[in-house]
Amino acid sequence: VAVLTVLPPAGSTDALDYATYGRLLALGHSPYVTTPVHLRHLHNAFARSVPRVWDRYVSVYGPLASMEQFVAAKLGGASAARVTFWLKLWDSAAFAAVALVLDRLLRNRPVQRLRAHLLWTVNPLLLWDLVAAGHLDVLAVMAGLLGLLVLGEQHDAARPALWRVAAAGALLGIAADIKIDYVLFGVG
């Protein structure tokens, strides 16, 4: 994870799209109104990093994802490489947090613990897609998983405490806010 974090994004241009949306925000434009093609007209080093695939589409990510992109753009400045580094760093931290939560959650069940690490922690497809490519989906996964864990298992007619329901709702809302597909955690 550490090595894939410091390497340039690979396998997808999504991290560069996120960096572009963050740069638009840092320049005072809304990524929900202004398309990335606007940055091409600036004729600077960042303009050459704007992927052509989505350059005429506005952002489809929620406000929390845009906030992450904005902070990365502020920290990275006019360098697409630095902006994507910050984005990938946070994604990698979320990936590691999920691995740690799974490890601690399943520490007394060795077979399930091994399965969780094989399916998440050392899964080459997830490492490539989430860490190497720098997809923000891992942030939504982390929030959604924590939301489900806060709610806890339900046994028969036992009702969870109100604070658990509120915290789970907030975390599931964060997951859906980052990327709307993760509203499906609510079904869980």
PDB file of C-alpha atoms in Angstrom:
ATOM      1  CA  VAL A   1       0.000   0.000   0.000  1.00  0.00           C
ATOM      2  CA  ALA A   2       2.803   2.417   0.866  1.00  0.00           C
ATOM      3  CA  VAL A   3       4.596   1.824  -2.436  1.00  0.00           C
ATOM      4  CA  LEU A   4       1.408   2.176  -4.498  1.00  0.00           C
ATOM      5  CA  THR A   5       0.593   5.394  -2.634  1.00  0.00           C
ATOM      6  CA  VAL A   6       3.740   7.220  -3.695  1.00  0.00           C
ATOM      7  CA  LEU A   7       3.675   6.018  -7.309  1.00  0.00           C
ATOM      8  CA  PRO A   8       1.734   8.023  -9.910  1.00  0.00           C
ATOM      9  CA  PRO A   9      -1.887   6.900 -10.392  1.00  0.00           C
ATOM     10  CA  ALA A  10      -2.130   3.770 -12.526  1.00  0.00           C
ATOM     11  CA  GLY A  11      -4.950   1.899 -14.187  1.00  0.00           C
ATOM     12  CA  SER A  12      -7.388   4.799 -14.247  1.00  0.00           C
ATOM     13  CA  THR A  13      -7.471   8.531 -14.795  1.00  0.00           C
ATOM     14  CA  ASP A  14      -9.963   9.015 -11.967  1.00  0.00           C
ATOM     15  CA  ALA A  15      -7.375  10.417  -9.537  1.00  0.00           C
ATOM     16  CA  LEU A  16      -6.523  13.060 -12.131  1.00  0.00           C
ATOM     17  CA  ASP A  17     -10.236  13.796 -12.525  1.00  0.00           C
ATOM     18  CA  TYR A  18     -10.522  14.265  -8.757  1.00  0.00           C
ATOM     19  CA  ALA A  19      -7.467  16.517  -8.824  1.00  0.00           C
ATOM     20  CA  THR A  20      -9.047  18.527 -11.630  1.00  0.00           C
ATOM     21  CA  TYR A  21     -12.286  19.017  -9.718  1.00  0.00           C
ATOM     22  CA  GLY A  22     -10.269  20.081  -6.672  1.00  0.00           C
ATOM     23  CA  ARG A  23      -8.258  22.529  -8.766  1.00  0.00           C
ATOM     24  CA  LEU A  24     -11.472  24.026 -10.130  1.00  0.00           C
ATOM     25  CA  LEU A  25     -12.669  24.562  -6.564  1.00  0.00           C
ATOM     26  CA  ALA A  26      -9.327  26.067  -5.533  1.00  0.00           C
ATOM     27  CA  LEU A  27      -9.637  28.534  -8.414  1.00  0.00           C
ATOM     28  CA  GLY A  28     -13.130  29.535  -7.265  1.00  0.00           C
ATOM     29  CA  HIS A  29     -15.215  27.498  -9.728  1.00  0.00           C
ATOM     30  CA  SER A  30     -17.873  24.934  -8.901  1.00  0.00           C
ATOM     31  CA  PRO A  31     -17.153  21.445 -10.272  1.00  0.00           C
ATOM     32  CA  TYR A  32     -20.929  20.985 -10.424  1.00  0.00           C
ATOM     33  CA  VAL A  33     -21.225  23.770 -12.988  1.00  0.00           C
ATOM     34  CA  THR A  34     -17.795  24.186 -14.595  1.00  0.00           C
ATOM     35  CA  THR A  35     -16.378  21.346 -16.664  1.00  0.00           C
ATOM     36  CA  PRO A  36     -12.691  20.366 -16.515  1.00  0.00           C
ATOM     37  CA  VAL A  37     -12.184  21.543 -20.099  1.00  0.00           C
ATOM     38  CA  HIS A  38     -12.104  25.052 -18.577  1.00  0.00           C
ATOM     39  CA  LEU A  39      -8.679  24.256 -17.100  1.00  0.00           C
ATOM     40  CA  ARG A  40      -7.303  23.388 -20.543  1.00  0.00           C
ATOM     41  CA  HIS A  41      -7.662  27.011 -21.562  1.00  0.00           C
ATOM     42  CA  LEU A  42      -5.305  28.152 -18.799  1.00  0.00           C
ATOM     43  CA  HIS A  43      -2.306  26.774 -20.725  1.00  0.00           C
ATOM     44  CA  ASN A  44      -0.281  25.835 -17.669  1.00  0.00           C
ATOM     45  CA  ALA A  45       1.283  22.618 -16.416  1.00  0.00           C
ATOM     46  CA  PHE A  46      -1.918  21.522 -14.693  1.00  0.00           C
ATOM     47  CA  ALA A  47      -3.881  21.887 -17.951  1.00  0.00           C
ATOM     48  CA  ARG A  48      -1.811  19.095 -19.513  1.00  0.00           C
ATOM     49  CA  SER A  49      -2.889  16.737 -16.704  1.00  0.00           C
ATOM     50  CA  VAL A  50      -6.641  17.114 -17.294  1.00  0.00           C
ATOM     51  CA  PRO A  51      -7.901  13.775 -18.660  1.00  0.00           C
ATOM     52  CA  ARG A  52      -9.803  14.089 -21.923  1.00  0.00           C
ATOM     53  CA  VAL A  53     -12.280  11.294 -21.193  1.00  0.00           C
ATOM     54  CA  TRP A  54     -14.412  13.283 -18.731  1.00  0.00           C
ATOM     55  CA  ASP A  55     -13.309  16.836 -19.535  1.00  0.00           C
ATOM     56  CA  ARG A  56     -16.823  17.893 -20.604  1.00  0.00           C
ATOM     57  CA  TYR A  57     -18.647  16.455 -17.590  1.00  0.00           C
ATOM     58  CA  VAL A  58     -19.355  18.108 -14.265  1.00  0.00           C
ATOM     59  CA  SER A  59     -18.582  16.280 -11.027  1.00  0.00           C
ATOM     60  CA  VAL A  60     -20.897  13.443 -10.035  1.00  0.00           C
ATOM     61  CA  TYR A  61     -19.450  13.174  -6.521  1.00  0.00           C
ATOM     62  CA  GLY A  62     -20.975  14.527  -3.359  1.00  0.00           C
ATOM     63  CA  PRO A  63     -19.938  17.576  -1.347  1.00  0.00           C
ATOM     64  CA  LEU A  64     -17.685  15.597   1.006  1.00  0.00           C
ATOM     65  CA  ALA A  65     -15.754  14.190  -1.947  1.00  0.00           C
ATOM     66  CA  SER A  66     -15.479  17.701  -3.354  1.00  0.00           C
ATOM     67  CA  MET A  67     -14.214  18.936   0.008  1.00  0.00           C
ATOM     68  CA  GLU A  68     -11.497  16.246  -0.017  1.00  0.00           C
ATOM     69  CA  GLN A  69     -10.560  17.254  -3.570  1.00  0.00           C
ATOM     70  CA  PHE A  70     -10.468  20.934  -2.606  1.00  0.00           C
ATOM     71  CA  VAL A  71      -8.194  20.323   0.401  1.00  0.00           C
ATOM     72  CA  ALA A  72      -5.872  18.200  -1.743  1.00  0.00           C
ATOM     73  CA  ALA A  73      -5.784  20.969  -4.365  1.00  0.00           C
ATOM     74  CA  LYS A  74      -4.970  23.560  -1.717  1.00  0.00           C
ATOM     75  CA  LEU A  75      -2.164  21.400  -0.319  1.00  0.00           C
ATOM     76  CA  GLY A  76      -0.884  20.392  -3.762  1.00  0.00           C
ATOM     77  CA  GLY A  77      -1.097  23.805  -5.400  1.00  0.00           C
ATOM     78  CA  ALA A  78      -0.649  23.976  -9.157  1.00  0.00           C
ATOM     79  CA  SER A  79       1.010  20.546  -9.330  1.00  0.00           C
ATOM     80  CA  ALA A  80      -1.273  17.710 -10.427  1.00  0.00           C
ATOM     81  CA  ALA A  81       1.293  15.242  -9.067  1.00  0.00           C
ATOM     82  CA  ARG A  82       1.143  16.759  -5.574  1.00  0.00           C
ATOM     83  CA  VAL A  83      -2.649  16.966  -5.611  1.00  0.00           C
ATOM     84  CA  THR A  84      -2.989  13.314  -6.623  1.00  0.00           C
ATOM     85  CA  PHE A  85      -0.436  12.367  -3.963  1.00  0.00           C
ATOM     86  CA  TRP A  86      -2.634  13.892  -1.245  1.00  0.00           C
ATOM     87  CA  LEU A  87      -5.711  12.191  -2.660  1.00  0.00           C
ATOM     88  CA  LYS A  88      -3.956   8.824  -2.807  1.00  0.00           C
ATOM     89  CA  LEU A  89      -2.525   9.274   0.699  1.00  0.00           C
ATOM     90  CA  TRP A  90      -5.989   9.675   2.214  1.00  0.00           C
ATOM     91  CA  ASP A  91      -7.343   6.774   0.155  1.00  0.00           C
ATOM     92  CA  SER A  92      -4.478   4.571   1.328  1.00  0.00           C
ATOM     93  CA  ALA A  93      -5.065   5.556   4.937  1.00  0.00           C
ATOM     94  CA  ALA A  94      -8.737   4.583   4.545  1.00  0.00           C
ATOM     95  CA  PHE A  95      -7.719   1.275   2.921  1.00  0.00           C
ATOM     96  CA  ALA A  96      -5.398   0.541   5.850  1.00  0.00           C
ATOM     97  CA  ALA A  97      -8.083   1.554   8.351  1.00  0.00           C
ATOM     98  CA  VAL A  98     -10.552  -0.916   6.821  1.00  0.00           C
ATOM     99  CA  ALA A  99      -7.885  -3.647   6.967  1.00  0.00           C
ATOM    100  CA  LEU A 100      -7.214  -2.841  10.632  1.00  0.00           C
ATOM    101  CA  VAL A 101     -10.921  -2.805  11.522  1.00  0.00           C
ATOM    102  CA  LEU A 102     -11.442  -6.153   9.791  1.00  0.00           C
ATOM    103  CA  ASP A 103      -8.406  -7.598  11.566  1.00  0.00           C
ATOM    104  CA  ARG A 104      -9.573  -6.465  15.014  1.00  0.00           C
ATOM    105  CA  LEU A 105     -13.191  -7.418  14.381  1.00  0.00           C
ATOM    106  CA  LEU A 106     -12.282 -10.970  13.361  1.00  0.00           C
ATOM    107  CA  ARG A 107      -9.322 -11.561  15.687  1.00  0.00           C
ATOM    108  CA  ASN A 108     -11.076 -14.451  17.485  1.00  0.00           C
ATOM    109  CA  ARG A 109     -12.197 -16.137  14.255  1.00  0.00           C
ATOM    110  CA  PRO A 110      -8.998 -17.139  12.409  1.00  0.00           C
ATOM    111  CA  VAL A 111     -10.654 -18.566   9.287  1.00  0.00           C
ATOM    112  CA  GLN A 112     -12.836 -15.512   8.748  1.00  0.00           C
ATOM    113  CA  ARG A 113      -9.903 -13.247   9.566  1.00  0.00           C
ATOM    114  CA  LEU A 114      -7.770 -14.913   6.900  1.00  0.00           C
ATOM    115  CA  ARG A 115     -10.624 -14.691   4.401  1.00  0.00           C
ATOM    116  CA  ALA A 116     -11.089 -10.976   5.129  1.00  0.00           C
ATOM    117  CA  HIS A 117      -7.397 -10.275   4.551  1.00  0.00           C
ATOM    118  CA  LEU A 118      -7.360 -12.327   1.357  1.00  0.00           C
ATOM    119  CA  LEU A 119     -10.431 -10.520   0.040  1.00  0.00           C
ATOM    120  CA  TRP A 120      -9.388  -7.018   1.164  1.00  0.00           C
ATOM    121  CA  THR A 121      -5.881  -6.451   2.449  1.00  0.00           C
ATOM    122  CA  VAL A 122      -3.811  -8.463  -0.040  1.00  0.00           C
ATOM    123  CA  ASN A 123      -6.304  -8.682  -2.896  1.00  0.00           C
ATOM    124  CA  PRO A 124      -4.320  -7.519  -5.948  1.00  0.00           C
ATOM    125  CA  LEU A 125      -7.446  -6.299  -7.756  1.00  0.00           C
ATOM    126  CA  LEU A 126      -8.447  -4.047  -4.865  1.00  0.00           C
ATOM    127  CA  LEU A 127      -4.882  -2.859  -4.335  1.00  0.00           C
ATOM    128  CA  TRP A 128      -4.683  -1.931  -8.009  1.00  0.00           C
ATOM    129  CA  ASP A 129      -8.150  -0.401  -8.305  1.00  0.00           C
ATOM    130  CA  LEU A 130      -8.392   1.414  -4.982  1.00  0.00           C
ATOM    131  CA  VAL A 131      -4.820   2.242  -4.011  1.00  0.00           C
ATOM    132  CA  ALA A 132      -2.794   2.390  -7.240  1.00  0.00           C
ATOM    133  CA  ALA A 133      -5.566   4.124  -9.169  1.00  0.00           C
ATOM    134  CA  GLY A 134      -6.483   6.353  -6.233  1.00  0.00           C
ATOM    135  CA  HIS A 135     -10.252   5.841  -6.274  1.00  0.00           C
ATOM    136  CA  LEU A 136     -12.188   7.732  -3.640  1.00  0.00           C
ATOM    137  CA  ASP A 137     -14.561   4.769  -3.276  1.00  0.00           C
ATOM    138  CA  VAL A 138     -12.363   3.493  -0.466  1.00  0.00           C
ATOM    139  CA  LEU A 139     -13.359   6.498   1.657  1.00  0.00           C
ATOM    140  CA  ALA A 140     -17.028   5.624   1.181  1.00  0.00           C
ATOM    141  CA  VAL A 141     -16.315   1.970   1.986  1.00  0.00           C
ATOM    142  CA  MET A 142     -14.615   2.976   5.212  1.00  0.00           C
ATOM    143  CA  ALA A 143     -17.513   5.209   6.313  1.00  0.00           C
ATOM    144  CA  GLY A 144     -20.115   2.606   5.332  1.00  0.00           C
ATOM    145  CA  LEU A 145     -18.332  -0.234   7.097  1.00  0.00           C
ATOM    146  CA  LEU A 146     -17.965   1.826  10.262  1.00  0.00           C
ATOM    147  CA  GLY A 147     -21.654   2.748  10.064  1.00  0.00           C
ATOM    148  CA  LEU A 148     -22.687  -0.893   9.896  1.00  0.00           C
ATOM    149  CA  LEU A 149     -20.346  -1.800  12.742  1.00  0.00           C
ATOM    150  CA  VAL A 150     -21.595   1.007  14.978  1.00  0.00           C
ATOM    151  CA  LEU A 151     -25.140  -0.243  14.517  1.00  0.00           C
ATOM    152  CA  GLY A 152     -24.020  -3.724  15.520  1.00  0.00           C
ATOM    153  CA  GLU A 153     -25.706  -7.074  15.119  1.00  0.00           C
ATOM    154  CA  GLN A 154     -29.410  -7.256  15.874  1.00  0.00           C
ATOM    155  CA  HIS A 155     -30.579 -10.204  17.957  1.00  0.00           C
ATOM    156  CA  ASP A 156     -34.278 -11.047  17.881  1.00  0.00           C
ATOM    157  CA  ALA A 157     -36.320  -8.097  19.130  1.00  0.00           C
ATOM    158  CA  ALA A 158     -33.426  -6.165  20.635  1.00  0.00           C
ATOM    159  CA  ARG A 159     -33.412  -2.546  19.581  1.00  0.00           C
ATOM    160  CA  PRO A 160     -30.167  -0.629  19.209  1.00  0.00           C
ATOM    161  CA  ALA A 161     -29.627   2.435  21.344  1.00  0.00           C
ATOM    162  CA  LEU A 162     -30.640   5.732  19.766  1.00  0.00           C
ATOM    163  CA  TRP A 163     -27.050   7.007  19.730  1.00  0.00           C
ATOM    164  CA  ARG A 164     -26.037   3.915  17.709  1.00  0.00           C
ATOM    165  CA  VAL A 165     -28.781   4.501  15.171  1.00  0.00           C
ATOM    166  CA  ALA A 166     -27.825   8.186  14.851  1.00  0.00           C
ATOM    167  CA  ALA A 167     -24.102   7.451  14.496  1.00  0.00           C
ATOM    168  CA  ALA A 168     -24.755   4.671  11.973  1.00  0.00           C
ATOM    169  CA  GLY A 169     -27.053   6.963   9.989  1.00  0.00           C
ATOM    170  CA  ALA A 170     -24.428   9.705   9.952  1.00  0.00           C
ATOM    171  CA  LEU A 171     -21.687   7.342   8.777  1.00  0.00           C
ATOM    172  CA  LEU A 172     -23.911   5.749   6.127  1.00  0.00           C
ATOM    173  CA  GLY A 173     -24.883   9.257   5.026  1.00  0.00           C
ATOM    174  CA  ILE A 174     -21.203  10.173   4.703  1.00  0.00           C
ATOM    175  CA  ALA A 175     -20.641   7.097   2.519  1.00  0.00           C
ATOM    176  CA  ALA A 176     -23.576   8.035   0.267  1.00  0.00           C
ATOM    177  CA  ASP A 177     -22.478  11.668   0.190  1.00  0.00           C
ATOM    178  CA  ILE A 178     -19.045  10.738  -1.105  1.00  0.00           C
ATOM    179  CA  LYS A 179     -20.523   8.631  -3.894  1.00  0.00           C
ATOM    180  CA  ILE A 180     -24.249   7.982  -4.195  1.00  0.00           C
ATOM    181  CA  ASP A 181     -23.803   4.289  -5.049  1.00  0.00           C
ATOM    182  CA  TYR A 182     -22.922   3.702  -1.397  1.00  0.00           C
ATOM    183  CA  VAL A 183     -26.467   4.485  -0.307  1.00  0.00           C
ATOM    184  CA  LEU A 184     -26.757   0.696  -0.670  1.00  0.00           C
ATOM    185  CA  PHE A 185     -25.025   0.377   2.707  1.00  0.00           C
ATOM    186  CA  GLY A 186     -28.368   1.534   4.095  1.00  0.00           C
ATOM    187  CA  VAL A 187     -29.936  -1.700   2.853  1.00  0.00           C
ATOM    188  CA  GLY A 188     -27.378  -3.548   4.983  1.00  0.00           C
TER     189      GLY A 188
END
